[in-house]
Backbone as XML, in Angstrom:
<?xml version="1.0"?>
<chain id="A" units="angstrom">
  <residue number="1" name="UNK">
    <atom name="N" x="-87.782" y="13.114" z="-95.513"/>
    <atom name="CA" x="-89.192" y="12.857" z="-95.534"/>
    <atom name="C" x="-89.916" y="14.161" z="-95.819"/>
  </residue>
  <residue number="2" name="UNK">
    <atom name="N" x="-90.834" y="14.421" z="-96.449"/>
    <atom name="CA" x="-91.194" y="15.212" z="-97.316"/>
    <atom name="C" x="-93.415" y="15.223" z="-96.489"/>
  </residue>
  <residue number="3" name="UNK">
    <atom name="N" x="-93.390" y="16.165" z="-96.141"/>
    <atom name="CA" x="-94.757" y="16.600" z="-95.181"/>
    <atom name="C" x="-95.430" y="17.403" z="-96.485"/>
  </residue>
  <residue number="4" name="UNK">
    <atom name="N" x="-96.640" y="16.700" z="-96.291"/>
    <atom name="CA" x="-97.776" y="17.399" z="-97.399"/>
    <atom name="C" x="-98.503" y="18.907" z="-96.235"/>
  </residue>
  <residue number="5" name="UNK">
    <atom name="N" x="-98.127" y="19.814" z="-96.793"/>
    <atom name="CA" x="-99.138" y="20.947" z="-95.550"/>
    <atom name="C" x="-100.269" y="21.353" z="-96.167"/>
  </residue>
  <residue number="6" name="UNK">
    <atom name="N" x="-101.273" y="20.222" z="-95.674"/>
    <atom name="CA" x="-102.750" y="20.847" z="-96.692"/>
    <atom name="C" x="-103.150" y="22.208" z="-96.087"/>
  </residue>
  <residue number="7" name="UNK">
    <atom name="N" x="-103.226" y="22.322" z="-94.953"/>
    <atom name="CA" x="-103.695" y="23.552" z="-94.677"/>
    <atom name="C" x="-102.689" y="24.624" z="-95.479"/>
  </residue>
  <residue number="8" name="UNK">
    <atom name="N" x="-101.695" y="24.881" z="-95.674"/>
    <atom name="CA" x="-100.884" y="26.056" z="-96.406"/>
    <atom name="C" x="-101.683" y="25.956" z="-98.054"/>
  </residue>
  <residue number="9" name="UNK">
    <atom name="N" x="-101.865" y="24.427" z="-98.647"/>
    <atom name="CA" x="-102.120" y="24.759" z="-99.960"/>
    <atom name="C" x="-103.515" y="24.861" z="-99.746"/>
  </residue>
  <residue number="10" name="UNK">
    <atom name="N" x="-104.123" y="24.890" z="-98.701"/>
    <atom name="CA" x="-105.896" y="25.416" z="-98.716"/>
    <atom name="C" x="-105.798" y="26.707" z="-99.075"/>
  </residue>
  <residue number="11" name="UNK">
    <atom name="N" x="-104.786" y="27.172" z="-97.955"/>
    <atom name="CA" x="-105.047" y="28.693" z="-98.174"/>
    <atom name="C" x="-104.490" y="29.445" z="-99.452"/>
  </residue>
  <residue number="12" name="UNK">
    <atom name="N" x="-103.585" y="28.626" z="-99.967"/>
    <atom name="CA" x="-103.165" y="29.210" z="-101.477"/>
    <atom name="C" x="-104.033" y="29.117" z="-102.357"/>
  </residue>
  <residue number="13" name="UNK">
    <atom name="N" x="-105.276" y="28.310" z="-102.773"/>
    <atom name="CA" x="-106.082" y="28.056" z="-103.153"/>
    <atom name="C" x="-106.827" y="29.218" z="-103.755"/>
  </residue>
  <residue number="14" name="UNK">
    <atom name="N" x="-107.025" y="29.255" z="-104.959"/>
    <atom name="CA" x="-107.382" y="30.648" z="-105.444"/>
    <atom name="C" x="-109.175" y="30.043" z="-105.563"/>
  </residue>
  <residue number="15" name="UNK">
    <atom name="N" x="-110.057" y="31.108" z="-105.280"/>
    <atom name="CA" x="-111.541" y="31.065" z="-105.466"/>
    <atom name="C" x="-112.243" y="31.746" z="-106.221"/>
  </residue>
  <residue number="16" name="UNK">
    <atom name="N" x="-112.634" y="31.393" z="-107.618"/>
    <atom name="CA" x="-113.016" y="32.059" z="-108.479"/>
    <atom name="C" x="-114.609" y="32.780" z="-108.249"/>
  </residue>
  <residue number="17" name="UNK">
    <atom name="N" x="-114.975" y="34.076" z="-108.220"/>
    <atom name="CA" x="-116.350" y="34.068" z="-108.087"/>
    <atom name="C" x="-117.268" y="34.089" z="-109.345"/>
  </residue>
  <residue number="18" name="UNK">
    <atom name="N" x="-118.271" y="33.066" z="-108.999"/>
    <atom name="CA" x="-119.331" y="32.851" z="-110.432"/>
    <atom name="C" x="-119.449" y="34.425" z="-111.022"/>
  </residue>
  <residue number="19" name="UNK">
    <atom name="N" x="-119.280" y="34.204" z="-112.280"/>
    <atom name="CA" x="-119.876" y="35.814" z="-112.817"/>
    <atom name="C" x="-121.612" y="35.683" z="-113.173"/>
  </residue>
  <residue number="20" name="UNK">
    <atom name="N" x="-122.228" y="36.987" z="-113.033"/>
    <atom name="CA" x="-123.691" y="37.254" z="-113.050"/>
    <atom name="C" x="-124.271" y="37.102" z="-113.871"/>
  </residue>
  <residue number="21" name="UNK">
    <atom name="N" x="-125.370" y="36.067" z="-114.016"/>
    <atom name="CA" x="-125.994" y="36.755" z="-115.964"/>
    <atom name="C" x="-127.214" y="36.830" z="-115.362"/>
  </residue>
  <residue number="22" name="UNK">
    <atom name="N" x="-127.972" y="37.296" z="-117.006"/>
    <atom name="CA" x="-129.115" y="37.459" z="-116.771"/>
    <atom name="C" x="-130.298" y="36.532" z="-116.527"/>
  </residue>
  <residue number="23" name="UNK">
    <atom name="N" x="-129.949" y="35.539" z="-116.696"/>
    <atom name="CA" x="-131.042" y="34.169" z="-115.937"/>
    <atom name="C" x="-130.300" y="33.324" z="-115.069"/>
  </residue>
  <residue number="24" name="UNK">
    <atom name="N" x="-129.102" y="34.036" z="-114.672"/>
    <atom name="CA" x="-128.830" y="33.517" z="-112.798"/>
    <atom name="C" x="-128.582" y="35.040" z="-112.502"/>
  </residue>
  <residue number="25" name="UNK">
    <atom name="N" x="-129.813" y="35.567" z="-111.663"/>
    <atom name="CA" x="-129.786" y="36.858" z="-110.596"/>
    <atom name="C" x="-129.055" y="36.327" z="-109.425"/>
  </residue>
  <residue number="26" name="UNK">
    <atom name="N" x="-128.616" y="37.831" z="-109.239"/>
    <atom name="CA" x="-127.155" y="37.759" z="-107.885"/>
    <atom name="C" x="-128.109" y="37.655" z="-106.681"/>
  </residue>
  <residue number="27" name="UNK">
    <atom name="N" x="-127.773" y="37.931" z="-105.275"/>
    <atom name="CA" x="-128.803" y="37.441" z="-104.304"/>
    <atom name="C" x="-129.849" y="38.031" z="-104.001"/>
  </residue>
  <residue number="28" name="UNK">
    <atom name="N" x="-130.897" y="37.387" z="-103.249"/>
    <atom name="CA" x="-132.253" y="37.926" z="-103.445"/>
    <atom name="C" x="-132.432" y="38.923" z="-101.874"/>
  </residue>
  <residue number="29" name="UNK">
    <atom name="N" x="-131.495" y="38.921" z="-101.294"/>
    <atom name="CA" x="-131.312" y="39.661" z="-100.044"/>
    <atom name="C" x="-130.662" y="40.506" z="-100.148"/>
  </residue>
  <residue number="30" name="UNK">
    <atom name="N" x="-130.202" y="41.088" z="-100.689"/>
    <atom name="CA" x="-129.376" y="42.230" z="-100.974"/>
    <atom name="C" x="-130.588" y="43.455" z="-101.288"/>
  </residue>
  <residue number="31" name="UNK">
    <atom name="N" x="-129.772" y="44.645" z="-101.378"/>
    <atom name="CA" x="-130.917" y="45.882" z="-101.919"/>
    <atom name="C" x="-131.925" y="45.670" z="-102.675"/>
  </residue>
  <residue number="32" name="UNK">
    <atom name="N" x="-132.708" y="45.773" z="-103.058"/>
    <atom name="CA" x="-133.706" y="46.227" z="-104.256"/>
    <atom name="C" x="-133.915" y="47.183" z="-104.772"/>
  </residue>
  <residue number="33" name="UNK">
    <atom name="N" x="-134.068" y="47.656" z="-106.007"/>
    <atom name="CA" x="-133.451" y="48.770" z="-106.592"/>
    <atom name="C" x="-134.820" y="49.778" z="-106.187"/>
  </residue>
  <residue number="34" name="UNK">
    <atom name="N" x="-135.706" y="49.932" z="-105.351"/>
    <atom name="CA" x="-136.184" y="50.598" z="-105.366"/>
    <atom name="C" x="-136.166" y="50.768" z="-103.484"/>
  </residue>
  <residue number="35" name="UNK">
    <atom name="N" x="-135.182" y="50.274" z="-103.338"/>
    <atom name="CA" x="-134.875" y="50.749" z="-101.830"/>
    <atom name="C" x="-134.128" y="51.908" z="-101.395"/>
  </residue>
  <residue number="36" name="UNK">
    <atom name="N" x="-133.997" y="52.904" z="-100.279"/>
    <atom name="CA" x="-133.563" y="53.734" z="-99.926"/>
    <atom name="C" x="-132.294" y="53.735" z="-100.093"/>
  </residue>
  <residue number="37" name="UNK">
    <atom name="N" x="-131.319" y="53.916" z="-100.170"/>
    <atom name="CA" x="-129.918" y="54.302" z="-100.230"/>
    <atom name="C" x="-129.707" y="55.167" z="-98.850"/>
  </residue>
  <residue number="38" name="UNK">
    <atom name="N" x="-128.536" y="54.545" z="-97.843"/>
    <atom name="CA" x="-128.224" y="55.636" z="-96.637"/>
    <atom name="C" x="-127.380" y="57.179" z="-97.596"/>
  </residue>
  <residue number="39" name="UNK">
    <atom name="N" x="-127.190" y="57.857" z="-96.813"/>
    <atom name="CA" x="-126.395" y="58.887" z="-97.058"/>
    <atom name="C" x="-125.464" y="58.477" z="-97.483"/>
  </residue>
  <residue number="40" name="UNK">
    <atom name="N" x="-124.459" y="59.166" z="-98.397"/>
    <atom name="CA" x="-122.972" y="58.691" z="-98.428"/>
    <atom name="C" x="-122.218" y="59.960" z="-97.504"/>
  </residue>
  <residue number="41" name="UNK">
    <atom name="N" x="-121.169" y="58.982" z="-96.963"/>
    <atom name="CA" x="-120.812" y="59.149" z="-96.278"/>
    <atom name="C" x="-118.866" y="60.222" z="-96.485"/>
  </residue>
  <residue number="42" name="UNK">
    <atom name="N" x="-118.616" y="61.270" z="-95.668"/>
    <atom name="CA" x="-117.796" y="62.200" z="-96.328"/>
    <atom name="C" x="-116.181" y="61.676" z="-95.726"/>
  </residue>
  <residue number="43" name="UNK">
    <atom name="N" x="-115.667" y="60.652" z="-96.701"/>
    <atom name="CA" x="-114.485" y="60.239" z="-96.271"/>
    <atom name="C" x="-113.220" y="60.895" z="-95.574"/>
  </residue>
  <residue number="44" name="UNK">
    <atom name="N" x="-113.383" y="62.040" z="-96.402"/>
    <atom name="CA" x="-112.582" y="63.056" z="-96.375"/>
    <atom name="C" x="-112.170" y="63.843" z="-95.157"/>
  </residue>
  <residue number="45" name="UNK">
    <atom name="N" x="-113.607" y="63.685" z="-94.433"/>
    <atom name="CA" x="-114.019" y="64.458" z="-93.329"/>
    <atom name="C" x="-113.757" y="63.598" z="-91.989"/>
  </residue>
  <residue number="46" name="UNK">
    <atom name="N" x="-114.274" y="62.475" z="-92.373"/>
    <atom name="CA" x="-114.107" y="61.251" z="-90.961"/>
    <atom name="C" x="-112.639" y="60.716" z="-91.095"/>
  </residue>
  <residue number="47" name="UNK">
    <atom name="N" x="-112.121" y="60.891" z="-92.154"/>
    <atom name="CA" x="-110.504" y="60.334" z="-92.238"/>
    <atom name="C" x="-109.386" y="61.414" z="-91.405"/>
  </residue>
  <residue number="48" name="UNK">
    <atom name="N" x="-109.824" y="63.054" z="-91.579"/>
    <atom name="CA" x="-109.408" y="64.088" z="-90.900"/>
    <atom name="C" x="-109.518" y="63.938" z="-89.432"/>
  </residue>
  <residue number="49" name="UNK">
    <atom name="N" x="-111.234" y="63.746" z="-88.845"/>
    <atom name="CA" x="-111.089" y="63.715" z="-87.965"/>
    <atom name="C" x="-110.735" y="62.343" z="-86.863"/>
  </residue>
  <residue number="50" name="UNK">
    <atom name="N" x="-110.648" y="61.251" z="-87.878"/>
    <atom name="CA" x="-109.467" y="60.246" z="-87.144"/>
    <atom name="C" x="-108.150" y="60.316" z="-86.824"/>
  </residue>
  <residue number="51" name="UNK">
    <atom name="N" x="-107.413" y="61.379" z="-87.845"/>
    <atom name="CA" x="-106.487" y="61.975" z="-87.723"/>
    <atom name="C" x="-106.543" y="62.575" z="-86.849"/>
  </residue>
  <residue number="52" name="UNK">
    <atom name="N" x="-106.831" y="63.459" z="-86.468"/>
    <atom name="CA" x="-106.753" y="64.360" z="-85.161"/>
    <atom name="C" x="-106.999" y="63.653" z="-84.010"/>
  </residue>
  <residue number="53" name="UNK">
    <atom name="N" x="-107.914" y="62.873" z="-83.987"/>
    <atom name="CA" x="-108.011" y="61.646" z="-82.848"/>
    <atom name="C" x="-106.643" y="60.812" z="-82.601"/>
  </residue>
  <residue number="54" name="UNK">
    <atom name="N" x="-106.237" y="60.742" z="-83.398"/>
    <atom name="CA" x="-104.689" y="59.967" z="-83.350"/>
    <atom name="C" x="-103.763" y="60.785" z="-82.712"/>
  </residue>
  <residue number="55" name="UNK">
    <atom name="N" x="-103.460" y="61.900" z="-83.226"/>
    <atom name="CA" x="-102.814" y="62.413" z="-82.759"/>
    <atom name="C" x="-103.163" y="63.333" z="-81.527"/>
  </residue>
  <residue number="56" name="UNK">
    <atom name="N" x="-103.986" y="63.446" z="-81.184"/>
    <atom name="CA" x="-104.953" y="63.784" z="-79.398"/>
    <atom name="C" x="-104.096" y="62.640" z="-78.531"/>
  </residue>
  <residue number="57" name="UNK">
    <atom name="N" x="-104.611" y="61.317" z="-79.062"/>
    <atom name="CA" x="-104.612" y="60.218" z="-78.016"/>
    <atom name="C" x="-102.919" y="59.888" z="-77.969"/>
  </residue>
  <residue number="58" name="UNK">
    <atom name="N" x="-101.890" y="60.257" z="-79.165"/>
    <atom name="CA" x="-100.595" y="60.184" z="-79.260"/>
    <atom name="C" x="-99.818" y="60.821" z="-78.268"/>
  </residue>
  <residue number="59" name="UNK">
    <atom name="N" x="-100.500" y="62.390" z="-78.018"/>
    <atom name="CA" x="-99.928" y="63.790" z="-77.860"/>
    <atom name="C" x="-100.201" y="63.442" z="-75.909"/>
  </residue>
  <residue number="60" name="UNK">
    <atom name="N" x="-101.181" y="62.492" z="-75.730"/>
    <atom name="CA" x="-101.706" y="62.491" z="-74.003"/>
    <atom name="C" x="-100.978" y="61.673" z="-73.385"/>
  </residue>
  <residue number="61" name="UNK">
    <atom name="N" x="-100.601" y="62.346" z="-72.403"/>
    <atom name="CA" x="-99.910" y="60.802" z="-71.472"/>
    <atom name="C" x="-100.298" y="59.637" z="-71.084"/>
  </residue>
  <residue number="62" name="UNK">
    <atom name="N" x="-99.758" y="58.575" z="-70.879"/>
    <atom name="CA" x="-100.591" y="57.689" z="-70.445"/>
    <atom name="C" x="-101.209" y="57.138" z="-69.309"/>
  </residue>
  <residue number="63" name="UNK">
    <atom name="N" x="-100.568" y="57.876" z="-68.110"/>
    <atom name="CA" x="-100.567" y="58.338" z="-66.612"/>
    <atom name="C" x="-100.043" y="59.425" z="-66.135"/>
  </residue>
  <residue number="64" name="UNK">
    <atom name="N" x="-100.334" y="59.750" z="-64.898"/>
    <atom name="CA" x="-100.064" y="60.995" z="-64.595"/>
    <atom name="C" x="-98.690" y="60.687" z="-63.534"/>
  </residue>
  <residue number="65" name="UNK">
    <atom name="N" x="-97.825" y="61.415" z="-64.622"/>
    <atom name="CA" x="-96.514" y="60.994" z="-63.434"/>
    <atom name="C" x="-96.487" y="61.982" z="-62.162"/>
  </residue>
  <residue number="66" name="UNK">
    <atom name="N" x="-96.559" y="63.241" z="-62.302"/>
    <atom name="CA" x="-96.335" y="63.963" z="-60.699"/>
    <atom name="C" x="-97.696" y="63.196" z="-59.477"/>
  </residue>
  <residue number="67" name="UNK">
    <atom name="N" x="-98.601" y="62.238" z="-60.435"/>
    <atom name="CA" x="-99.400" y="61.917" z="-59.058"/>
    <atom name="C" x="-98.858" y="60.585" z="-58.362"/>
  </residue>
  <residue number="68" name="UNK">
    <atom name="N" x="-97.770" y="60.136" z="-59.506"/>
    <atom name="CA" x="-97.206" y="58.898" z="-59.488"/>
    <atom name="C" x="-95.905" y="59.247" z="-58.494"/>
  </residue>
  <residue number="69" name="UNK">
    <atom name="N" x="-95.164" y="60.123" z="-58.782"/>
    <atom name="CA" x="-94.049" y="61.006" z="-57.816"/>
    <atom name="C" x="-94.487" y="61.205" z="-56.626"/>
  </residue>
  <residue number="70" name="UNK">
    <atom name="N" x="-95.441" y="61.399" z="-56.450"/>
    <atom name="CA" x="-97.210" y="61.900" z="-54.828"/>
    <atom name="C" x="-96.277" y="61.202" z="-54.408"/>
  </residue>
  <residue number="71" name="UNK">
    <atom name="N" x="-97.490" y="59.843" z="-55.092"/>
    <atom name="CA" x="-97.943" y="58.464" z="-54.583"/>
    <atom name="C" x="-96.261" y="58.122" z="-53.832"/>
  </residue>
  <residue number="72" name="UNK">
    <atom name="N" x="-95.716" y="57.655" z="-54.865"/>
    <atom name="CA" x="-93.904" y="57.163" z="-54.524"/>
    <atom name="C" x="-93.451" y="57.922" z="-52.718"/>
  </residue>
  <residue number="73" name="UNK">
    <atom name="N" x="-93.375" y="59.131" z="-52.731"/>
    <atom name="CA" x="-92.647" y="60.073" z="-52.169"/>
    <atom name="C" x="-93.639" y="59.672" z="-50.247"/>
  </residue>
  <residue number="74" name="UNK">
    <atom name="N" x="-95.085" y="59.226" z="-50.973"/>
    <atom name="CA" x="-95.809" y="59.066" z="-49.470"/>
    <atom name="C" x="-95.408" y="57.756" z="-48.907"/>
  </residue>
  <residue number="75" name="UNK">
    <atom name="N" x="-95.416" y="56.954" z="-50.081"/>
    <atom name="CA" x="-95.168" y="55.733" z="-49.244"/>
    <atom name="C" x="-93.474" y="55.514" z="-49.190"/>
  </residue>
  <residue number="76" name="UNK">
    <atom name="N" x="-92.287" y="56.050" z="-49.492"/>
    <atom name="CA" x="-90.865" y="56.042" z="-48.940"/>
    <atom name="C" x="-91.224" y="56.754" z="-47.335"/>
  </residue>
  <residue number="77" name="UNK">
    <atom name="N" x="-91.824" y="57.915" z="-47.636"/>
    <atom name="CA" x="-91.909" y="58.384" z="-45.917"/>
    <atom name="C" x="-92.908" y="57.867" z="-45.138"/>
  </residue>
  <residue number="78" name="UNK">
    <atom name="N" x="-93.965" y="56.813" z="-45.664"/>
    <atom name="CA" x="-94.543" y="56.173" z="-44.558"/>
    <atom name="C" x="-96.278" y="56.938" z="-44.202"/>
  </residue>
  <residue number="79" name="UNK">
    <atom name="N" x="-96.278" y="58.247" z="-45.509"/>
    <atom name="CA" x="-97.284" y="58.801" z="-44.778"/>
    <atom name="C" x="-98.388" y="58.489" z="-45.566"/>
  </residue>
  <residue number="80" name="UNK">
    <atom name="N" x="-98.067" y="57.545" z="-46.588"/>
    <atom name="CA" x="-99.290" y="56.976" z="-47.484"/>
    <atom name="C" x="-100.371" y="55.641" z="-46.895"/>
  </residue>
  <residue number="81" name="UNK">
    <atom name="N" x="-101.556" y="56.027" z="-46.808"/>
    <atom name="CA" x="-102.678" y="55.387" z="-46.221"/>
    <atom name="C" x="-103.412" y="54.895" z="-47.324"/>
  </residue>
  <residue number="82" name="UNK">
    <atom name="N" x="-104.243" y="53.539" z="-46.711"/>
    <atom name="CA" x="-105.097" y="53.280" z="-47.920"/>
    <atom name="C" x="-106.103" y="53.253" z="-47.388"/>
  </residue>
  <residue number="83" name="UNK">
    <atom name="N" x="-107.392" y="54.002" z="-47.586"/>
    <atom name="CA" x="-108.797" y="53.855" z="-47.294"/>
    <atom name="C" x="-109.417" y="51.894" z="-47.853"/>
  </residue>
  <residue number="84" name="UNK">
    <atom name="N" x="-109.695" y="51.637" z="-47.153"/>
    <atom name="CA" x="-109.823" y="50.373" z="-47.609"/>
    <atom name="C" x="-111.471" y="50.194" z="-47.818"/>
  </residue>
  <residue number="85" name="UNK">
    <atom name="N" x="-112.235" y="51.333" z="-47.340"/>
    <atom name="CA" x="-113.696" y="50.958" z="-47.393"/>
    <atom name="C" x="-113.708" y="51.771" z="-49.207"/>
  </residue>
  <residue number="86" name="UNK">
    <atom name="N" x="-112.851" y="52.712" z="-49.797"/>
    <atom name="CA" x="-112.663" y="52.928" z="-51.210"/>
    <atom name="C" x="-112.379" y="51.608" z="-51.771"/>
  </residue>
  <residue number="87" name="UNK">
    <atom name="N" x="-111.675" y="51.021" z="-51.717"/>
    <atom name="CA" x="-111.114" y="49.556" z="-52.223"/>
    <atom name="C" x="-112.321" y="48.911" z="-52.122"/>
  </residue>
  <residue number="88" name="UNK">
    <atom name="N" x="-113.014" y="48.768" z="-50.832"/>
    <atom name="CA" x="-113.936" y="47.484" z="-51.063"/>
    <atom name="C" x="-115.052" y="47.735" z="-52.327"/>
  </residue>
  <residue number="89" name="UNK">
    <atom name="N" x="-115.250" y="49.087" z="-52.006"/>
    <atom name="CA" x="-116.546" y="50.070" z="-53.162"/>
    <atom name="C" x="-116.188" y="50.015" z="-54.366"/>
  </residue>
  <residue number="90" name="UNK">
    <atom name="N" x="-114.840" y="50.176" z="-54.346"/>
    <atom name="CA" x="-114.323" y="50.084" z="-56.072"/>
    <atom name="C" x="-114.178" y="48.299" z="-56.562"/>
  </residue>
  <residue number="91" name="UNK">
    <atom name="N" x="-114.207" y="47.551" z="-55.628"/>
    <atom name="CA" x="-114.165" y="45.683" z="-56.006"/>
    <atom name="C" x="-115.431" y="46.079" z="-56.109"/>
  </residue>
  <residue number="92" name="UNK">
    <atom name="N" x="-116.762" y="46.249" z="-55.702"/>
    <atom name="CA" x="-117.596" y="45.814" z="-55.336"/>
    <atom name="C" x="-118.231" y="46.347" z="-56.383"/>
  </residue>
  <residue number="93" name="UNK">
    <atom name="N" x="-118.048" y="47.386" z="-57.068"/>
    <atom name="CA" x="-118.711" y="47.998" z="-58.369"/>
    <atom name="C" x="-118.127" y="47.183" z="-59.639"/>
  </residue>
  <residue number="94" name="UNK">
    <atom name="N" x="-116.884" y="47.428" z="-59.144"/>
    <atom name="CA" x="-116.559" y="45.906" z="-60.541"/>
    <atom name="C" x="-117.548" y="44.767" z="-60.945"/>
  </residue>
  <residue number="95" name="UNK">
    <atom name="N" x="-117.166" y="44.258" z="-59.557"/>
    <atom name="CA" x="-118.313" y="43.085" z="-59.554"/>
    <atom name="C" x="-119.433" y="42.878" z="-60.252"/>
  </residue>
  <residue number="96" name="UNK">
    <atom name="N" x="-119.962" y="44.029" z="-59.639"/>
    <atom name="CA" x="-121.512" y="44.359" z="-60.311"/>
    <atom name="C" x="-121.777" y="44.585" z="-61.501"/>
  </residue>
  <residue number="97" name="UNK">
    <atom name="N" x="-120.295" y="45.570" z="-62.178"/>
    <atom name="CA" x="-120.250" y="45.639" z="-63.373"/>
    <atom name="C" x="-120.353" y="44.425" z="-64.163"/>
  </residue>
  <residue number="98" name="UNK">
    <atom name="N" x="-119.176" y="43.651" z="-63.998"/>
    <atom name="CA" x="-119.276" y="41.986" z="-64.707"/>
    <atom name="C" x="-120.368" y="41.443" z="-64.689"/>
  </residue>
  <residue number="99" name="UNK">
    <atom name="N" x="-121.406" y="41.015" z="-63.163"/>
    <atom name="CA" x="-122.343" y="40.640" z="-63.700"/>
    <atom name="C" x="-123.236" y="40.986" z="-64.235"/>
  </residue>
  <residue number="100" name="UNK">
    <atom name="N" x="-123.362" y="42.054" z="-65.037"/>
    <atom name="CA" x="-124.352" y="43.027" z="-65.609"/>
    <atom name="C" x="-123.899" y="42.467" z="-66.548"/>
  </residue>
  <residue number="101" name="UNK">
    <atom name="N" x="-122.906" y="42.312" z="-67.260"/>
    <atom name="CA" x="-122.539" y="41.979" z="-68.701"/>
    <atom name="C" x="-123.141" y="40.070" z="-68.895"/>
  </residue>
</chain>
């Protein structure tokens, strides 16, 4: 038995775009030729410094293990405490955070 998959041949579906002439103008929302132009912008420069951003955020750990070794080493010996009025302050700012959004 043999399944027609319209959705696969939708998406194969090639979409030609109308070409422009001169008594059909392209859209009327777009620029106007006597509008400002932003700056152009220096590819060269923002592509570098994404690069270096990459490799910053590559080069950093992603936690801090000797605080993680602390942490471990207090609670095997029993001497790790939890402030719980920190806990409630840190739920409680969450909170607030979310419903702000």
């Amino acid at each position: 038995m043999k399944i027609n998959d319209s959705l696969k041949t939708a998406l194969n579906t090639v979409v030609e775009k109308p070409a422009a002439s001169e008594s059909n103008p392209t859209s009327t929302i777009g620029p106007s030729a006597n509008s400002v132009k932003p700056p152009a912008a220096d590819i060269t420069t923002l592509s570098s410094q994404l690069q270096a951003l990459q490799a910053a955020i590559a080069n950093s750990p992603v936690f801090d293990s000797k605080k993680v070794d602390m942490i471990r080493s207090e609670i095997e010996s029993g001497q790790f405490t939890v402030d719980s009025g920190k806990v409630a302050d840190g739920m409680i700012n969450d909170a607030v955070a979310l419903l702000k959004k």
